[in-house]
PDB file of C-alpha atoms in Angstrom:
ATOM      1  CA  MET A   1      29.502 -72.456 -10.352  1.00 83.00           C
ATOM      2  CA  THR A   2      30.411 -76.140 -10.596  1.00 89.00           C
ATOM      3  CA  MET A   3      28.925 -79.174 -12.304  1.00 91.00           C
ATOM      4  CA  ILE A   4      27.649 -80.347  -8.908  1.00 93.00           C
ATOM      5  CA  SER A   5      25.850 -77.063  -8.228  1.00 93.00           C
ATOM      6  CA  ILE A   6      24.220 -77.197 -11.684  1.00 94.00           C
ATOM      7  CA  ALA A   7      23.114 -80.801 -11.136  1.00 94.00           C
ATOM      8  CA  GLU A   8      21.538 -79.823  -7.812  1.00 94.00           C
ATOM      9  CA  ARG A   9      19.740 -76.904  -9.428  1.00 94.00           C
ATOM     10  CA  ILE A  10      18.310 -78.892 -12.369  1.00 94.00           C
ATOM     11  CA  PRO A  11      17.353 -82.352 -11.056  1.00 94.00           C
ATOM     12  CA  ASP A  12      14.854 -82.944 -13.911  1.00 92.00           C
ATOM     13  CA  GLU A  13      13.901 -81.769 -17.403  1.00 93.00           C
ATOM     14  CA  ALA A  14      11.355 -79.187 -16.269  1.00 92.00           C
ATOM     15  CA  SER A  15      13.925 -77.422 -14.097  1.00 94.00           C
ATOM     16  CA  ALA A  16      16.491 -77.599 -16.947  1.00 95.00           C
ATOM     17  CA  TYR A  17      14.025 -75.801 -19.260  1.00 95.00           C
ATOM     18  CA  ALA A  18      13.354 -73.210 -16.552  1.00 94.00           C
ATOM     19  CA  TYR A  19      17.094 -72.717 -16.043  1.00 95.00           C
ATOM     20  CA  LEU A  20      17.668 -72.103 -19.758  1.00 95.00           C
ATOM     21  CA  GLU A  21      14.745 -69.659 -19.785  1.00 95.00           C
ATOM     22  CA  GLU A  22      16.383 -67.722 -16.971  1.00 95.00           C
ATOM     23  CA  LEU A  23      19.748 -67.596 -18.739  1.00 95.00           C
ATOM     24  CA  ARG A  24      18.363 -66.755 -22.169  1.00 95.00           C
ATOM     25  CA  TRP A  25      15.284 -64.630 -21.487  1.00 94.00           C
ATOM     26  CA  GLY A  26      15.503 -63.433 -17.909  1.00 92.00           C
ATOM     27  CA  ASP A  27      12.025 -62.239 -16.969  1.00 91.00           C
ATOM     28  CA  THR A  28      10.928 -61.526 -20.554  1.00 93.00           C
ATOM     29  CA  PRO A  29      10.123 -64.540 -22.776  1.00 94.00           C
ATOM     30  CA  GLU A  30      10.532 -63.839 -26.502  1.00 94.00           C
ATOM     31  CA  CYS A  31       8.586 -65.574 -29.247  1.00 95.00           C
ATOM     32  CA  PRO A  32      11.067 -67.054 -31.763  1.00 94.00           C
ATOM     33  CA  HIS A  33       8.427 -66.920 -34.505  1.00 94.00           C
ATOM     34  CA  CYS A  34       7.548 -63.209 -34.481  1.00 93.00           C
ATOM     35  CA  GLY A  35       9.862 -61.639 -31.883  1.00 92.00           C
ATOM     36  CA  ASN A  36       6.995 -60.577 -29.586  1.00 92.00           C
ATOM     37  CA  THR A  37       7.995 -60.046 -25.941  1.00 92.00           C
ATOM     38  CA  GLU A  38       4.876 -58.446 -24.485  1.00 90.00           C
ATOM     39  CA  ARG A  39       2.156 -61.099 -24.694  1.00 88.00           C
ATOM     40  CA  CYS A  40       3.754 -64.501 -24.153  1.00 93.00           C
ATOM     41  CA  TYR A  41       2.219 -66.736 -21.512  1.00 92.00           C
ATOM     42  CA  PHE A  42       3.151 -70.087 -20.047  1.00 92.00           C
ATOM     43  CA  LEU A  43       0.864 -73.064 -20.743  1.00 90.00           C
ATOM     44  CA  ASN A  44       0.979 -74.562 -17.278  1.00 84.00           C
ATOM     45  CA  PRO A  45       0.256 -78.342 -17.365  1.00 83.00           C
ATOM     46  CA  ALA A  46      -2.560 -79.723 -15.239  1.00 72.00           C
ATOM     47  CA  ASN A  47      -0.217 -81.549 -12.863  1.00 74.00           C
ATOM     48  CA  GLY A  48       2.165 -78.594 -12.722  1.00 75.00           C
ATOM     49  CA  LYS A  49       5.127 -80.488 -14.210  1.00 79.00           C
ATOM     50  CA  SER A  50       4.441 -82.617 -17.310  1.00 81.00           C
ATOM     51  CA  ARG A  51       1.938 -82.862 -20.142  1.00 80.00           C
ATOM     52  CA  ALA A  52       0.806 -85.624 -22.485  1.00 78.00           C
ATOM     53  CA  THR A  53       2.181 -85.562 -26.041  1.00 78.00           C
ATOM     54  CA  ARG A  54       0.365 -86.681 -29.184  1.00 79.00           C
ATOM     55  CA  THR A  55       1.616 -90.229 -28.580  1.00 80.00           C
ATOM     56  CA  GLY A  56       0.366 -90.234 -24.997  1.00 78.00           C
ATOM     57  CA  ALA A  57       3.829 -90.038 -23.428  1.00 81.00           C
ATOM     58  CA  GLN A  58       4.515 -87.522 -20.670  1.00 81.00           C
ATOM     59  CA  SER A  59       6.859 -84.628 -21.445  1.00 85.00           C
ATOM     60  CA  GLU A  60       8.379 -82.078 -19.050  1.00 87.00           C
ATOM     61  CA  ARG A  61       9.045 -79.624 -21.881  1.00 90.00           C
ATOM     62  CA  ARG A  62       7.913 -76.164 -20.802  1.00 92.00           C
ATOM     63  CA  VAL A  63       5.643 -74.733 -23.504  1.00 92.00           C
ATOM     64  CA  TRP A  64       4.769 -71.076 -24.076  1.00 94.00           C
ATOM     65  CA  LYS A  65       2.241 -69.430 -26.372  1.00 94.00           C
ATOM     66  CA  CYS A  66       2.585 -66.119 -28.159  1.00 94.00           C
ATOM     67  CA  GLY A  67      -0.368 -63.789 -27.819  1.00 92.00           C
ATOM     68  CA  ALA A  68       0.550 -62.043 -31.079  1.00 93.00           C
ATOM     69  CA  CYS A  69       1.091 -64.845 -33.607  1.00 94.00           C
ATOM     70  CA  ARG A  70      -0.703 -67.487 -31.503  1.00 94.00           C
ATOM     71  CA  LYS A  71       2.084 -70.047 -32.022  1.00 95.00           C
ATOM     72  CA  GLN A  72       3.524 -72.281 -29.335  1.00 94.00           C
ATOM     73  CA  PHE A  73       7.229 -72.394 -28.545  1.00 95.00           C
ATOM     74  CA  SER A  74       9.795 -73.304 -25.934  1.00 95.00           C
ATOM     75  CA  VAL A  75      13.204 -71.937 -24.987  1.00 95.00           C
ATOM     76  CA  ILE A  76      14.895 -74.318 -27.456  1.00 95.00           C
ATOM     77  CA  THR A  77      12.728 -73.436 -30.475  1.00 95.00           C
ATOM     78  CA  ASN A  78      14.846 -72.211 -33.417  1.00 95.00           C
ATOM     79  CA  THR A  79      18.118 -72.733 -31.521  1.00 96.00           C
ATOM     80  CA  ILE A  80      20.988 -75.203 -31.794  1.00 95.00           C
ATOM     81  CA  MET A  81      18.825 -77.516 -29.630  1.00 96.00           C
ATOM     82  CA  HIS A  82      15.751 -77.335 -31.868  1.00 94.00           C
ATOM     83  CA  GLY A  83      14.098 -80.730 -32.266  1.00 90.00           C
ATOM     84  CA  THR A  84      16.683 -82.488 -30.109  1.00 93.00           C
ATOM     85  CA  LYS A  85      16.010 -85.946 -28.708  1.00 93.00           C
ATOM     86  CA  ILE A  86      18.805 -85.490 -26.165  1.00 95.00           C
ATOM     87  CA  PRO A  87      17.565 -84.348 -22.734  1.00 95.00           C
ATOM     88  CA  VAL A  88      17.889 -80.597 -22.240  1.00 96.00           C
ATOM     89  CA  ARG A  89      19.494 -81.332 -18.878  1.00 96.00           C
ATOM     90  CA  THR A  90      22.326 -83.089 -20.732  1.00 97.00           C
ATOM     91  CA  TRP A  91      22.665 -80.100 -23.067  1.00 97.00           C
ATOM     92  CA  VAL A  92      23.169 -77.825 -20.054  1.00 97.00           C
ATOM     93  CA  PHE A  93      25.913 -80.081 -18.671  1.00 97.00           C
ATOM     94  CA  VAL A  94      27.770 -80.335 -21.983  1.00 97.00           C
ATOM     95  CA  ILE A  95      27.521 -76.586 -22.651  1.00 97.00           C
ATOM     96  CA  PHE A  96      29.035 -75.937 -19.218  1.00 96.00           C
ATOM     97  CA  GLU A  97      31.851 -78.410 -19.898  1.00 96.00           C
ATOM     98  CA  MET A  98      32.722 -76.805 -23.226  1.00 96.00           C
ATOM     99  CA  CYS A  99      32.649 -73.333 -21.671  1.00 95.00           C
ATOM    100  CA  SER A 100      34.779 -74.223 -18.656  1.00 94.00           C
ATOM    101  CA  ASN A 101      37.374 -76.613 -20.098  1.00 93.00           C
ATOM    102  CA  LYS A 102      40.132 -74.580 -21.750  1.00 92.00           C
ATOM    103  CA  ASN A 103      41.419 -77.648 -23.618  1.00 93.00           C
ATOM    104  CA  GLY A 104      37.993 -78.427 -25.067  1.00 93.00           C
ATOM    105  CA  VAL A 105      36.068 -81.685 -24.789  1.00 95.00           C
ATOM    106  CA  ALA A 106      36.251 -84.475 -27.364  1.00 95.00           C
ATOM    107  CA  ALA A 107      33.037 -85.935 -28.749  1.00 95.00           C
ATOM    108  CA  ARG A 108      34.206 -89.378 -27.623  1.00 95.00           C
ATOM    109  CA  GLU A 109      34.377 -88.136 -24.045  1.00 95.00           C
ATOM    110  CA  ILE A 110      30.833 -86.778 -24.271  1.00 96.00           C
ATOM    111  CA  GLU A 111      29.705 -90.090 -25.769  1.00 96.00           C
ATOM    112  CA  ARG A 112      31.096 -92.117 -22.865  1.00 96.00           C
ATOM    113  CA  ARG A 113      30.182 -89.683 -20.124  1.00 95.00           C
ATOM    114  CA  TYR A 114      26.538 -89.170 -21.081  1.00 96.00           C
ATOM    115  CA  GLY A 115      25.726 -92.474 -22.774  1.00 95.00           C
ATOM    116  CA  MET A 116      25.203 -91.142 -26.312  1.00 95.00           C
ATOM    117  CA  THR A 117      25.875 -92.615 -29.706  1.00 95.00           C
ATOM    118  CA  PRO A 118      29.084 -91.380 -31.373  1.00 94.00           C
ATOM    119  CA  ARG A 119      27.268 -89.362 -34.041  1.00 94.00           C
ATOM    120  CA  SER A 120      24.899 -87.733 -31.512  1.00 95.00           C
ATOM    121  CA  ALA A 121      27.849 -86.585 -29.392  1.00 96.00           C
ATOM    122  CA  TRP A 122      29.738 -85.362 -32.486  1.00 95.00           C
ATOM    123  CA  HIS A 123      26.713 -83.465 -33.809  1.00 95.00           C
ATOM    124  CA  MET A 124      25.991 -81.984 -30.386  1.00 96.00           C
ATOM    125  CA  THR A 125      29.495 -80.608 -29.861  1.00 96.00           C
ATOM    126  CA  HIS A 126      29.515 -79.087 -33.347  1.00 96.00           C
ATOM    127  CA  ARG A 127      26.199 -77.353 -32.690  1.00 96.00           C
ATOM    128  CA  ILE A 128      27.614 -75.851 -29.509  1.00 97.00           C
ATOM    129  CA  ARG A 129      30.675 -74.669 -31.431  1.00 96.00           C
ATOM    130  CA  GLU A 130      28.339 -73.113 -33.996  1.00 95.00           C
ATOM    131  CA  ALA A 131      26.745 -71.099 -31.180  1.00 95.00           C
ATOM    132  CA  MET A 132      30.212 -69.890 -30.171  1.00 96.00           C
ATOM    133  CA  THR A 133      30.710 -68.123 -33.508  1.00 94.00           C
ATOM    134  CA  GLU A 134      30.763 -64.357 -33.129  1.00 90.00           C
ATOM    135  CA  ASP A 135      27.469 -62.566 -33.773  1.00 82.00           C
ATOM    136  CA  GLY A 136      27.405 -59.378 -35.855  1.00 75.00           C
ATOM    137  CA  LEU A 137      31.038 -59.081 -36.931  1.00 81.00           C
ATOM    138  CA  ASP A 138      32.040 -55.496 -36.137  1.00 90.00           C
ATOM    139  CA  ILE A 139      34.966 -53.827 -37.899  1.00 94.00           C
ATOM    140  CA  TRP A 140      37.875 -53.068 -35.565  1.00 95.00           C
ATOM    141  CA  SER A 141      39.583 -49.666 -35.464  1.00 95.00           C
ATOM    142  CA  THR A 142      42.339 -50.297 -32.963  1.00 95.00           C
ATOM    143  CA  THR A 143      45.754 -51.893 -32.473  1.00 96.00           C
ATOM    144  CA  VAL A 144      45.713 -55.402 -33.938  1.00 97.00           C
ATOM    145  CA  VAL A 145      48.158 -58.281 -33.608  1.00 96.00           C
ATOM    146  CA  ALA A 146      48.222 -60.484 -36.725  1.00 96.00           C
ATOM    147  CA  ASP A 147      49.975 -63.810 -37.098  1.00 95.00           C
ATOM    148  CA  GLU A 148      49.493 -67.076 -38.939  1.00 95.00           C
ATOM    149  CA  THR A 149      50.167 -70.713 -38.121  1.00 95.00           C
ATOM    150  CA  PHE A 150      49.710 -74.139 -39.706  1.00 93.00           C
ATOM    151  CA  ILE A 151      47.480 -76.872 -38.294  1.00 92.00           C
ATOM    152  CA  GLY A 152      48.138 -80.546 -38.976  1.00 83.00           C
ATOM    153  CA  GLY A 153      50.663 -83.324 -38.582  1.00 70.00           C
ATOM    154  CA  LYS A 154      54.081 -83.579 -40.172  1.00 69.00           C
ATOM    155  CA  GLU A 155      54.088 -85.181 -43.584  1.00 65.00           C
ATOM    156  CA  ALA A 156      57.116 -87.262 -42.616  1.00 67.00           C
ATOM    157  CA  ASN A 157      55.052 -88.963 -39.917  1.00 66.00           C
ATOM    158  CA  LYS A 158      52.300 -90.030 -42.326  1.00 66.00           C
ATOM    159  CA  HIS A 159      52.061 -93.156 -44.445  1.00 69.00           C
ATOM    160  CA  ALA A 160      53.388 -92.582 -47.954  1.00 67.00           C
ATOM    161  CA  HIS A 161      49.951 -92.773 -49.578  1.00 63.00           C
ATOM    162  CA  GLN A 162      48.598 -90.101 -47.200  1.00 63.00           C
ATOM    163  CA  ARG A 163      51.288 -87.517 -47.835  1.00 60.00           C
ATOM    164  CA  GLN A 164      50.248 -84.516 -49.850  1.00 62.00           C
ATOM    165  CA  GLU A 165      51.359 -81.108 -51.021  1.00 55.00           C
ATOM    166  CA  VAL A 166      48.810 -78.315 -50.584  1.00 47.00           C
ATOM    167  CA  GLY A 167      49.413 -74.866 -52.004  1.00 45.00           C
ATOM    168  CA  GLY A 168      50.041 -72.200 -49.388  1.00 44.00           C
ATOM    169  CA  GLY A 169      50.578 -74.683 -46.579  1.00 46.00           C
ATOM    170  CA  VAL A 170      53.512 -76.668 -45.259  1.00 56.00           C
ATOM    171  CA  GLY A 171      52.901 -80.056 -46.830  1.00 62.00           C
ATOM    172  CA  GLY A 172      49.307 -80.951 -46.002  1.00 75.00           C
ATOM    173  CA  LYS A 173      48.962 -78.495 -43.121  1.00 87.00           C
ATOM    174  CA  ILE A 174      46.128 -75.966 -42.993  1.00 92.00           C
ATOM    175  CA  PRO A 175      46.981 -72.225 -42.799  1.00 94.00           C
ATOM    176  CA  VAL A 176      45.183 -70.246 -40.091  1.00 96.00           C
ATOM    177  CA  LEU A 177      45.254 -66.475 -39.551  1.00 97.00           C
ATOM    178  CA  THR A 178      44.515 -65.044 -36.105  1.00 97.00           C
ATOM    179  CA  LEU A 179      43.876 -61.394 -35.274  1.00 97.00           C
ATOM    180  CA  ILE A 180      43.884 -60.179 -31.670  1.00 97.00           C
ATOM    181  CA  ASN A 181      42.439 -56.842 -30.560  1.00 96.00           C
ATOM    182  CA  THR A 182      44.887 -55.438 -28.003  1.00 95.00           C
ATOM    183  CA  GLU A 183      42.222 -53.201 -26.422  1.00 94.00           C
ATOM    184  CA  THR A 184      39.454 -55.756 -25.876  1.00 94.00           C
ATOM    185  CA  GLY A 185      41.578 -58.917 -25.894  1.00 94.00           C
ATOM    186  CA  LYS A 186      39.269 -60.596 -28.410  1.00 96.00           C
ATOM    187  CA  ALA A 187      40.618 -63.143 -30.885  1.00 96.00           C
ATOM    188  CA  ARG A 188      39.364 -63.895 -34.398  1.00 96.00           C
ATOM    189  CA  SER A 189      40.755 -66.849 -36.324  1.00 96.00           C
ATOM    190  CA  ARG A 190      40.108 -67.816 -39.926  1.00 96.00           C
ATOM    191  CA  VAL A 191      41.084 -70.755 -42.113  1.00 96.00           C
ATOM    192  CA  ILE A 192      42.790 -69.313 -45.198  1.00 95.00           C
ATOM    193  CA  PRO A 193      43.838 -71.015 -48.457  1.00 93.00           C
ATOM    194  CA  ASP A 194      47.435 -69.725 -48.328  1.00 92.00           C
ATOM    195  CA  VAL A 195      49.624 -67.115 -46.652  1.00 92.00           C
ATOM    196  CA  THR A 196      50.272 -64.860 -49.621  1.00 93.00           C
ATOM    197  CA  ALA A 197      50.037 -61.087 -49.158  1.00 95.00           C
ATOM    198  CA  ALA A 198      46.816 -60.886 -51.212  1.00 95.00           C
ATOM    199  CA  THR A 199      45.043 -63.544 -49.130  1.00 96.00           C
ATOM    200  CA  LEU A 200      46.184 -62.104 -45.805  1.00 96.00           C
ATOM    201  CA  GLU A 201      45.205 -58.576 -46.826  1.00 96.00           C
ATOM    202  CA  LYS A 202      41.684 -59.628 -47.795  1.00 96.00           C
ATOM    203  CA  ALA A 203      41.187 -61.578 -44.554  1.00 96.00           C
ATOM    204  CA  ILE A 204      42.402 -58.631 -42.481  1.00 96.00           C
ATOM    205  CA  ALA A 205      40.447 -56.003 -44.460  1.00 95.00           C
ATOM    206  CA  ASP A 206      37.209 -57.919 -43.834  1.00 94.00           C
ATOM    207  CA  GLN A 207      37.645 -57.378 -40.103  1.00 95.00           C
ATOM    208  CA  VAL A 208      39.809 -54.282 -39.593  1.00 96.00           C
ATOM    209  CA  ARG A 209      39.510 -50.675 -40.772  1.00 96.00           C
ATOM    210  CA  MET A 210      43.142 -50.591 -41.791  1.00 95.00           C
ATOM    211  CA  ASN A 211      43.738 -46.862 -42.346  1.00 94.00           C
ATOM    212  CA  TRP A 212      42.468 -46.174 -38.803  1.00 95.00           C
ATOM    213  CA  SER A 213      44.350 -48.981 -37.062  1.00 96.00           C
ATOM    214  CA  VAL A 214      47.843 -50.009 -35.949  1.00 96.00           C
ATOM    215  CA  LEU A 215      49.275 -53.391 -36.963  1.00 97.00           C
ATOM    216  CA  TYR A 216      51.738 -55.545 -35.004  1.00 96.00           C
ATOM    217  CA  THR A 217      53.332 -58.472 -36.896  1.00 95.00           C
ATOM    218  CA  ASP A 218      56.539 -60.425 -37.226  1.00 93.00           C
ATOM    219  CA  GLU A 219      58.993 -59.719 -40.039  1.00 92.00           C
ATOM    220  CA  ALA A 220      57.230 -61.887 -42.640  1.00 91.00           C
ATOM    221  CA  ARG A 221      57.514 -60.301 -46.095  1.00 92.00           C
ATOM    222  CA  ALA A 222      53.774 -60.666 -46.814  1.00 92.00           C
ATOM    223  CA  TYR A 223      52.969 -58.086 -44.119  1.00 94.00           C
ATOM    224  CA  GLN A 224      55.224 -55.373 -45.514  1.00 93.00           C
ATOM    225  CA  LYS A 225      52.790 -54.416 -48.284  1.00 92.00           C
ATOM    226  CA  ILE A 226      49.769 -54.799 -46.012  1.00 95.00           C
ATOM    227  CA  GLY A 227      51.365 -52.627 -43.333  1.00 94.00           C
ATOM    228  CA  ARG A 228      51.549 -49.619 -45.669  1.00 94.00           C
ATOM    229  CA  LYS A 229      47.731 -49.449 -45.649  1.00 95.00           C
ATOM    230  CA  PHE A 230      47.600 -49.138 -41.853  1.00 96.00           C
ATOM    231  CA  ALA A 231      48.001 -45.921 -39.905  1.00 95.00           C
ATOM    232  CA  GLN A 232      51.114 -47.511 -38.366  1.00 95.00           C
ATOM    233  CA  HIS A 233      52.860 -50.860 -38.767  1.00 96.00           C
ATOM    234  CA  HIS A 234      55.381 -52.171 -36.243  1.00 96.00           C
ATOM    235  CA  THR A 235      57.249 -55.472 -36.398  1.00 93.00           C
ATOM    236  CA  VAL A 236      59.416 -57.717 -34.254  1.00 92.00           C
ATOM    237  CA  ASN A 237      62.219 -59.753 -35.809  1.00 92.00           C
ATOM    238  CA  HIS A 238      61.868 -63.346 -34.631  1.00 88.00           C
ATOM    239  CA  SER A 239      64.770 -64.525 -36.792  1.00 86.00           C
ATOM    240  CA  GLU A 240      67.085 -62.403 -34.634  1.00 86.00           C
ATOM    241  CA  GLY A 241      65.513 -63.506 -31.372  1.00 87.00           C
ATOM    242  CA  GLU A 242      63.477 -60.320 -30.922  1.00 88.00           C
ATOM    243  CA  TYR A 243      60.023 -60.911 -29.426  1.00 91.00           C
ATOM    244  CA  VAL A 244      59.349 -57.571 -27.712  1.00 92.00           C
ATOM    245  CA  ARG A 245      60.296 -54.134 -29.024  1.00 91.00           C
ATOM    246  CA  LYS A 246      60.024 -50.992 -26.941  1.00 92.00           C
ATOM    247  CA  ILE A 247      59.256 -47.795 -28.823  1.00 90.00           C
ATOM    248  CA  PRO A 248      58.014 -44.470 -27.427  1.00 89.00           C
ATOM    249  CA  GLY A 249      54.514 -45.019 -26.096  1.00 87.00           C
ATOM    250  CA  ARG A 250      54.254 -48.620 -27.307  1.00 90.00           C
ATOM    251  CA  THR A 251      55.399 -52.145 -26.568  1.00 92.00           C
ATOM    252  CA  VAL A 252      55.372 -54.058 -29.845  1.00 93.00           C
ATOM    253  CA  THR A 253      54.960 -57.836 -29.624  1.00 94.00           C
ATOM    254  CA  THR A 254      53.113 -60.718 -31.243  1.00 94.00           C
ATOM    255  CA  ASN A 255      53.246 -62.805 -28.068  1.00 95.00           C
ATOM    256  CA  ARG A 256      49.462 -62.692 -27.652  1.00 95.00           C
ATOM    257  CA  ALA A 257      49.000 -64.534 -30.914  1.00 95.00           C
ATOM    258  CA  GLU A 258      51.841 -66.940 -30.114  1.00 95.00           C
ATOM    259  CA  ASN A 259      50.217 -67.746 -26.757  1.00 95.00           C
ATOM    260  CA  PHE A 260      46.864 -68.332 -28.468  1.00 96.00           C
ATOM    261  CA  PHE A 261      48.468 -70.705 -30.994  1.00 96.00           C
ATOM    262  CA  SER A 262      50.258 -72.568 -28.201  1.00 95.00           C
ATOM    263  CA  GLN A 263      46.988 -73.316 -26.392  1.00 95.00           C
ATOM    264  CA  LEU A 264      45.165 -74.098 -29.652  1.00 95.00           C
ATOM    265  CA  LYS A 265      47.724 -76.621 -30.870  1.00 94.00           C
ATOM    266  CA  ARG A 266      48.168 -78.348 -27.513  1.00 94.00           C
ATOM    267  CA  SER A 267      44.409 -78.778 -27.253  1.00 94.00           C
ATOM    268  CA  LEU A 268      43.869 -79.975 -30.823  1.00 93.00           C
ATOM    269  CA  ASP A 269      46.695 -82.486 -30.478  1.00 92.00           C
ATOM    270  CA  GLY A 270      45.892 -83.651 -26.953  1.00 91.00           C
ATOM    271  CA  THR A 271      42.084 -83.560 -26.929  1.00 93.00           C
ATOM    272  CA  HIS A 272      40.865 -83.953 -30.495  1.00 92.00           C
ATOM    273  CA  HIS A 273      43.968 -85.540 -32.117  1.00 88.00           C
ATOM    274  CA  HIS A 274      42.717 -84.793 -35.634  1.00 86.00           C
ATOM    275  CA  VAL A 275      40.582 -82.002 -37.085  1.00 89.00           C
ATOM    276  CA  SER A 276      39.592 -81.883 -40.749  1.00 88.00           C
ATOM    277  CA  ARG A 277      39.815 -78.777 -42.910  1.00 90.00           C
ATOM    278  CA  GLU A 278      36.018 -78.858 -43.427  1.00 92.00           C
ATOM    279  CA  HIS A 279      35.269 -78.408 -39.724  1.00 94.00           C
ATOM    280  CA  LEU A 280      38.345 -76.571 -38.449  1.00 95.00           C
ATOM    281  CA  HIS A 281      36.542 -73.204 -38.570  1.00 95.00           C
ATOM    282  CA  ARG A 282      34.151 -74.331 -35.803  1.00 95.00           C
ATOM    283  CA  TYR A 283      37.004 -75.477 -33.587  1.00 96.00           C
ATOM    284  CA  LEU A 284      38.640 -72.090 -34.144  1.00 96.00           C
ATOM    285  CA  ALA A 285      35.372 -70.388 -33.140  1.00 96.00           C
ATOM    286  CA  GLU A 286      35.376 -72.443 -29.936  1.00 96.00           C
ATOM    287  CA  PHE A 287      38.916 -71.438 -28.982  1.00 97.00           C
ATOM    288  CA  ASP A 288      38.319 -67.821 -30.030  1.00 97.00           C
ATOM    289  CA  TYR A 289      35.258 -67.744 -27.766  1.00 96.00           C
ATOM    290  CA  ARG A 290      37.047 -69.076 -24.701  1.00 96.00           C
ATOM    291  CA  TYR A 291      40.077 -66.845 -25.308  1.00 96.00           C
ATOM    292  CA  SER A 292      37.939 -63.727 -25.806  1.00 96.00           C
ATOM    293  CA  THR A 293      35.997 -64.427 -22.590  1.00 96.00           C
ATOM    294  CA  ARG A 294      38.961 -65.625 -20.520  1.00 95.00           C
ATOM    295  CA  ASP A 295      38.459 -62.885 -17.920  1.00 95.00           C
ATOM    296  CA  GLU A 296      34.874 -64.006 -17.255  1.00 95.00           C
ATOM    297  CA  THR A 297      33.815 -66.733 -14.846  1.00 95.00           C
ATOM    298  CA  ASP A 298      32.568 -70.086 -16.114  1.00 94.00           C
ATOM    299  CA  ALA A 299      29.021 -69.033 -15.164  1.00 94.00           C
ATOM    300  CA  GLU A 300      29.298 -65.749 -17.083  1.00 95.00           C
ATOM    301  CA  ARG A 301      30.780 -67.512 -20.103  1.00 95.00           C
ATOM    302  CA  MET A 302      27.950 -70.039 -20.109  1.00 95.00           C
ATOM    303  CA  GLU A 303      25.273 -67.362 -19.755  1.00 95.00           C
ATOM    304  CA  ARG A 304      26.779 -65.445 -22.671  1.00 95.00           C
ATOM    305  CA  LEU A 305      26.768 -68.572 -24.828  1.00 96.00           C
ATOM    306  CA  VAL A 306      23.150 -69.455 -24.029  1.00 95.00           C
ATOM    307  CA  GLY A 307      22.280 -65.942 -25.214  1.00 93.00           C
ATOM    308  CA  GLN A 308      23.837 -66.780 -28.616  1.00 93.00           C
ATOM    309  CA  VAL A 309      22.087 -70.100 -29.376  1.00 94.00           C
ATOM    310  CA  GLY A 310      19.116 -68.568 -31.224  1.00 92.00           C
ATOM    311  CA  GLY A 311      18.924 -68.841 -35.001  1.00 91.00           C
ATOM    312  CA  LYS A 312      21.971 -71.098 -35.325  1.00 91.00           C
ATOM    313  CA  ARG A 313      20.454 -74.434 -36.257  1.00 90.00           C
ATOM    314  CA  LEU A 314      22.914 -76.919 -37.700  1.00 89.00           C
ATOM    315  CA  ALA A 315      21.383 -80.018 -39.313  1.00 89.00           C
ATOM    316  CA  TYR A 316      23.215 -83.333 -39.186  1.00 87.00           C
ATOM    317  CA  ARG A 317      22.944 -84.364 -42.832  1.00 84.00           C
ATOM    318  CA  PRO A 318      24.904 -81.495 -44.473  1.00 82.00           C
ATOM    319  CA  LEU A 319      27.370 -81.585 -41.581  1.00 83.00           C
ATOM    320  CA  ALA A 320      28.021 -85.304 -42.058  1.00 81.00           C
ATOM    321  CA  THR A 321      28.187 -84.887 -45.834  1.00 77.00           C
ATOM    322  CA  SER A 322      30.998 -82.351 -45.555  1.00 69.00           C
ATOM    323  CA  ARG A 323      32.679 -84.631 -43.030  1.00 60.00           C
ATOM    324  CA  ALA A 324      32.728 -87.516 -45.485  1.00 51.00           C
ATOM    325  CA  SER A 325      33.788 -85.486 -48.523  1.00 45.00           C
TER     326      SER A 325
END
């Protein structure tokens, strides 16, 4: 699948709605109000394509009606696209770009490419990142690679009045913990307040059944106490130039996490340039999503994401408020 093939398939709004219905529902429309899937029927407009709105304008929005609760809905009702003024066709294009571009796409690029206002493009990309967050966090019982990094510029490169010291970080940098499941290849990243043993243990315990799992880390002292609560704990000593350790039946390494951090930092620096602490968790969700689905095609990754857009509405006002704070 390419952008050209998508554009040929959805030349107008009606076909874009139909395309989203195919990706999200398949052959079984689901009412977002009551969850009914058995008695939903399409309200076909008189001219077969568009209908008049309350203002008299013509709309190509495909409308369905639930036979159970009797409410009307469309494929974007109660999703990240709910109430959008941006054409659904544009949403499809931007979703594909964010699923297929491993370095991410800056809001400024979306603004220029699709003729949006800066805040519309910024809000849109954040809503798509919200959809990329993992649904139904399951607890892992497996071999897990754990490592932490720091996001942000060097304090020495900042103006004097912008330099700061933040507990747990390096200067004003933001600590991030990433866990990688060696069996499934999935990544989970979290913004954490510091890299103390207590903080790392809590973040790991929320996602891993420790006494049933195996932990791979570097030689950082904080992991020594945490490792005792795992079934096994193996380390590599980076300070001595050791990055892979061979033991009977296992190859111990944290290279998966190092590779993830390498891509993450290159993309944040090169594409987004600056990411605030308040919104970093959504950027992490975006990179986790693409990393965890790296073996899928762009089409499969996009279809998976469209299946996750329900129930994840993200209003602009609280988002912008946190941005300004």
